[in-house]
CSV table of C-alpha atoms in Angstrom, one decimal:
chain,number,residue,atom,x,y,z
A,1,MET,CA,0.0,0.0,0.0
A,2,ASN,CA,1.3,3.4,-0.8
A,3,THR,CA,0.9,6.4,1.5
A,4,THR,CA,-2.2,7.9,-0.1
A,5,GLU,CA,-3.9,4.5,0.0
A,6,ILE,CA,-3.0,4.2,3.7
A,7,TYR,CA,-4.3,7.7,4.4
A,8,ARG,CA,-7.5,7.1,2.5
A,9,ARG,CA,-8.2,3.8,4.2
A,10,ALA,CA,-7.5,5.3,7.7
A,11,VAL,CA,-9.9,8.2,6.9
A,12,GLU,CA,-12.6,5.7,5.8
A,13,GLU,CA,-12.1,3.5,8.9
A,14,PHE,CA,-12.4,6.5,11.2
A,15,GLY,CA,-15.5,7.7,9.2
A,16,ARG,CA,-17.3,4.4,9.7
A,17,ARG,CA,-16.9,4.9,13.4
A,18,VAL,CA,-18.2,8.5,13.3
A,19,GLU,CA,-21.3,7.4,11.4
A,20,ALA,CA,-22.0,4.8,14.1
A,21,VAL,CA,-22.0,7.3,16.9
A,22,GLY,CA,-25.5,7.6,18.5
A,23,ALA,CA,-27.1,10.9,19.2
A,24,ASP,CA,-26.7,10.3,22.9
A,25,GLN,CA,-23.0,9.3,22.7
A,26,TRP,CA,-21.3,12.6,21.8
A,27,SER,CA,-20.6,13.5,25.5
A,28,ASN,CA,-19.2,10.0,26.3
A,29,ALA,CA,-15.6,9.7,27.7
A,30,THR,CA,-12.8,8.4,25.5
A,31,PRO,CA,-9.4,6.9,26.2
A,32,CYS,CA,-8.1,10.4,25.4
A,33,THR,CA,-8.9,11.5,29.0
A,34,GLU,CA,-9.4,15.2,28.2
A,35,TRP,CA,-11.7,14.5,25.3
A,36,THR,CA,-15.3,13.4,24.9
A,37,VAL,CA,-16.4,11.7,21.7
A,38,ARG,CA,-17.3,15.0,20.3
A,39,ASP,CA,-14.0,16.6,21.2
A,40,LEU,CA,-12.1,13.7,19.6
A,41,VAL,CA,-14.1,13.8,16.4
A,42,ASN,CA,-13.6,17.6,16.3
A,43,HIS,CA,-9.8,17.1,16.6
A,44,VAL,CA,-9.7,14.6,13.8
A,45,VAL,CA,-11.9,16.7,11.6
A,46,SER,CA,-9.5,19.6,12.2
A,47,GLU,CA,-6.5,17.4,11.2
A,48,ASP,CA,-8.2,16.1,8.1
A,49,LYS,CA,-9.3,19.6,7.1
A,50,TRP,CA,-5.7,20.8,7.2
A,51,VAL,CA,-4.8,18.2,4.6
A,52,VAL,CA,-6.6,20.0,1.8
A,53,PRO,CA,-5.0,23.4,1.9
A,54,LEU,CA,-1.5,22.1,2.8
A,55,LEU,CA,-1.5,19.6,-0.1
A,56,ALA,CA,-2.6,22.5,-2.3
A,57,GLY,CA,0.5,24.4,-1.3
A,58,GLN,CA,-0.9,26.9,1.2
A,59,SER,CA,1.2,28.0,4.2
A,60,LEU,CA,0.2,27.9,7.8
A,61,GLU,CA,-0.2,31.7,7.7
A,62,GLU,CA,-2.5,31.4,4.7
A,63,VAL,CA,-4.7,28.9,6.4
A,64,GLY,CA,-4.7,30.9,9.6
A,65,ASP,CA,-7.1,30.0,12.3
A,66,ARG,CA,-10.0,28.8,10.1
A,67,PHE,CA,-9.8,25.2,11.6
A,68,ASP,CA,-9.7,26.3,15.3
A,69,GLY,CA,-12.7,25.8,17.6
A,70,ASP,CA,-15.8,23.8,17.0
A,71,LEU,CA,-15.9,22.5,13.5
A,72,LEU,CA,-18.8,20.1,14.1
A,73,GLY,CA,-21.7,22.6,14.6
A,74,ASP,CA,-25.2,21.1,14.9
A,75,ASP,CA,-24.4,18.2,12.6
A,76,PRO,CA,-21.2,16.4,13.7
A,77,GLN,CA,-21.7,13.5,11.2
A,78,GLY,CA,-22.5,15.9,8.3
A,79,SER,CA,-19.4,17.9,9.1
A,80,TRP,CA,-17.4,14.7,9.2
A,81,LYS,CA,-18.8,13.6,5.8
A,82,GLN,CA,-17.9,16.9,4.2
A,83,THR,CA,-14.4,16.7,5.7
A,84,ARG,CA,-13.9,13.1,4.6
A,85,SER,CA,-15.1,14.0,1.0
A,86,ASP,CA,-12.7,16.9,0.8
A,87,ALA,CA,-9.7,15.0,2.2
A,88,LEU,CA,-10.3,12.0,-0.1
A,89,ASP,CA,-10.6,14.4,-3.1
A,90,ALA,CA,-7.3,16.1,-2.1
A,91,THR,CA,-5.6,12.7,-2.1
A,92,SER,CA,-7.2,11.1,-5.1
A,93,ASP,CA,-3.9,11.5,-7.0
A,94,ASP,CA,-1.1,9.3,-5.7
A,95,ASP,CA,1.4,12.0,-6.8
A,96,VAL,CA,0.3,14.3,-3.9
A,97,ALA,CA,2.7,12.3,-1.7
A,98,ARG,CA,5.6,13.7,-3.7
A,99,ARG,CA,4.8,17.3,-2.7
A,100,THR,CA,6.2,19.3,0.1
A,101,VAL,CA,3.9,20.8,2.7
A,102,SER,CA,4.5,23.8,5.0
A,103,LEU,CA,4.3,22.7,8.7
A,104,SER,CA,5.3,24.5,11.9
A,105,ARG,CA,8.5,22.5,11.9
A,106,GLY,CA,9.3,23.6,8.4
A,107,PRO,CA,9.0,22.2,4.9
A,108,THR,CA,8.0,18.5,5.2
A,109,SER,CA,7.5,15.7,2.7
A,110,ALA,CA,3.8,15.3,2.0
A,111,ASP,CA,4.5,11.5,2.2
A,112,VAL,CA,5.6,11.9,5.9
A,113,TYR,CA,2.8,14.3,6.7
A,114,LEU,CA,0.1,12.0,5.3
A,115,GLN,CA,1.5,9.1,7.3
A,116,GLU,CA,1.3,11.2,10.5
A,117,VAL,CA,-2.3,12.1,9.8
A,118,ALA,CA,-3.2,8.5,8.8
A,119,ALA,CA,-1.7,7.1,12.0
A,120,ASP,CA,-3.6,9.6,14.0
A,121,ASN,CA,-6.9,8.6,12.3
A,122,VAL,CA,-6.0,4.9,13.1
A,123,ILE,CA,-5.4,5.5,16.8
A,124,HIS,CA,-8.3,7.9,17.2
A,125,GLY,CA,-10.6,5.6,15.3
A,126,TRP,CA,-9.9,3.0,18.1
A,127,ASP,CA,-10.4,5.7,20.7
A,128,LEU,CA,-13.7,6.7,19.1
A,129,ALA,CA,-14.9,3.1,18.9
A,130,LYS,CA,-14.1,2.6,22.6
A,131,GLY,CA,-15.9,5.8,23.6
A,132,SER,CA,-19.0,5.1,21.6
A,133,GLY,CA,-19.2,1.3,22.2
A,134,GLY,CA,-18.5,0.5,18.6
A,135,ASP,CA,-16.3,-2.1,16.9
A,136,ALA,CA,-12.8,-1.4,18.1
A,137,ALA,CA,-11.0,-3.9,15.8
A,138,ILE,CA,-8.4,-2.0,13.7
A,139,ASP,CA,-7.9,-3.1,10.1
A,140,PRO,CA,-4.8,-5.4,10.5
A,141,GLU,CA,-2.9,-3.7,7.7
A,142,LEU,CA,-3.6,-0.3,9.2
A,143,ALA,CA,-2.5,-1.6,12.6
A,144,GLU,CA,0.7,-2.8,11.1
A,145,PHE,CA,1.3,0.5,9.3
A,146,ALA,CA,0.6,2.6,12.5
A,147,TYR,CA,2.8,0.3,14.6
A,148,GLU,CA,5.8,0.6,12.2
A,149,PHE,CA,5.2,4.3,11.9
A,150,TYR,CA,5.2,5.1,15.6
A,151,LYS,CA,7.7,2.5,16.8
A,152,PRO,CA,10.9,4.5,16.1
A,153,GLN,CA,9.4,7.7,17.5
A,154,ALA,CA,7.1,6.6,20.3
A,155,GLU,CA,9.3,7.9,23.1
A,156,LEU,CA,9.6,11.3,21.4
A,157,TRP,CA,5.9,11.6,21.1
A,158,ARG,CA,5.6,10.5,24.7
A,159,ARG,CA,8.0,13.2,25.8
A,160,PHE,CA,5.9,15.8,24.1
A,161,GLY,CA,2.7,14.5,25.8
A,162,ALA,CA,1.1,13.0,22.8
A,163,PHE,CA,1.2,9.5,24.3
A,164,GLY,CA,0.6,8.3,27.8
A,165,ALA,CA,2.9,5.9,29.6
A,166,GLU,CA,3.6,2.7,27.7
A,167,VAL,CA,1.2,-0.1,28.6
A,168,ARG,CA,3.0,-3.4,29.0
A,169,VAL,CA,1.5,-6.2,26.9
A,170,PRO,CA,2.4,-9.9,26.5
A,171,MET,CA,5.2,-10.7,24.1
A,172,ASP,CA,2.7,-12.8,22.0
A,173,ALA,CA,0.1,-10.1,21.8
A,174,ASP,CA,-1.4,-9.3,18.4
A,175,ARG,CA,-0.2,-6.2,16.5
A,176,GLN,CA,-3.2,-4.1,17.5
A,177,THR,CA,-2.6,-4.8,21.2
A,178,LYS,CA,1.1,-4.0,20.8
A,179,LEU,CA,0.3,-0.8,19.0
A,180,LEU,CA,-2.2,0.3,21.6
A,181,GLY,CA,0.3,-0.4,24.4
A,182,MET,CA,3.0,1.5,22.7
A,183,VAL,CA,0.9,4.6,22.4
A,184,GLY,CA,-0.3,4.4,26.0
A,185,ARG,CA,-3.7,2.8,25.6
A,186,PRO,CA,-4.8,-0.3,27.5
A,187,ALA,CA,-6.6,-2.6,25.0
A,188,ASP,CA,-9.3,-3.3,27.6
A,189,TRP,CA,-10.2,0.4,28.3
A,190,SER,CA,-13.8,0.6,29.3
A,191,GLY,CA,-14.2,4.2,30.5
């Protein structure tokens, strides 16, 4: 799988979980302790909204603060569907991964950037499923991708507060369980 395929599959997997959220579940807790289901979806919507202008060559300054605050409004699922559609359109050409995007850390390969956003969709898809009582099984290929993506940099992400303390898992655990443990999530999280 190339990077754009991975990103698109991760977005679709997250989207299936958004569409399964019940009207009474938006205030549920998630494994991201500071975020409710709504907060978590808003975060991912913001991340996926950024993909469109950054891949189009816009700078952070040009995008400004348009993706700050509540992006879900009165129709969280409708907001997600529009975001998903825009993000998938922006990545419909495999060549987008060859571009360079402007990030706060400087010019970055779009390939690396899309991997970061894809991995975030994968992990937060699991968070969303756990928070809304949905199917928390991660597509095995996406679990493998996210594990390999995060493995060399997990401690750095942890130092910056993006991951909690590593959760120890059995040596013979499946890839999903190892991924979750590495990013600080107990596989049996139940709220």
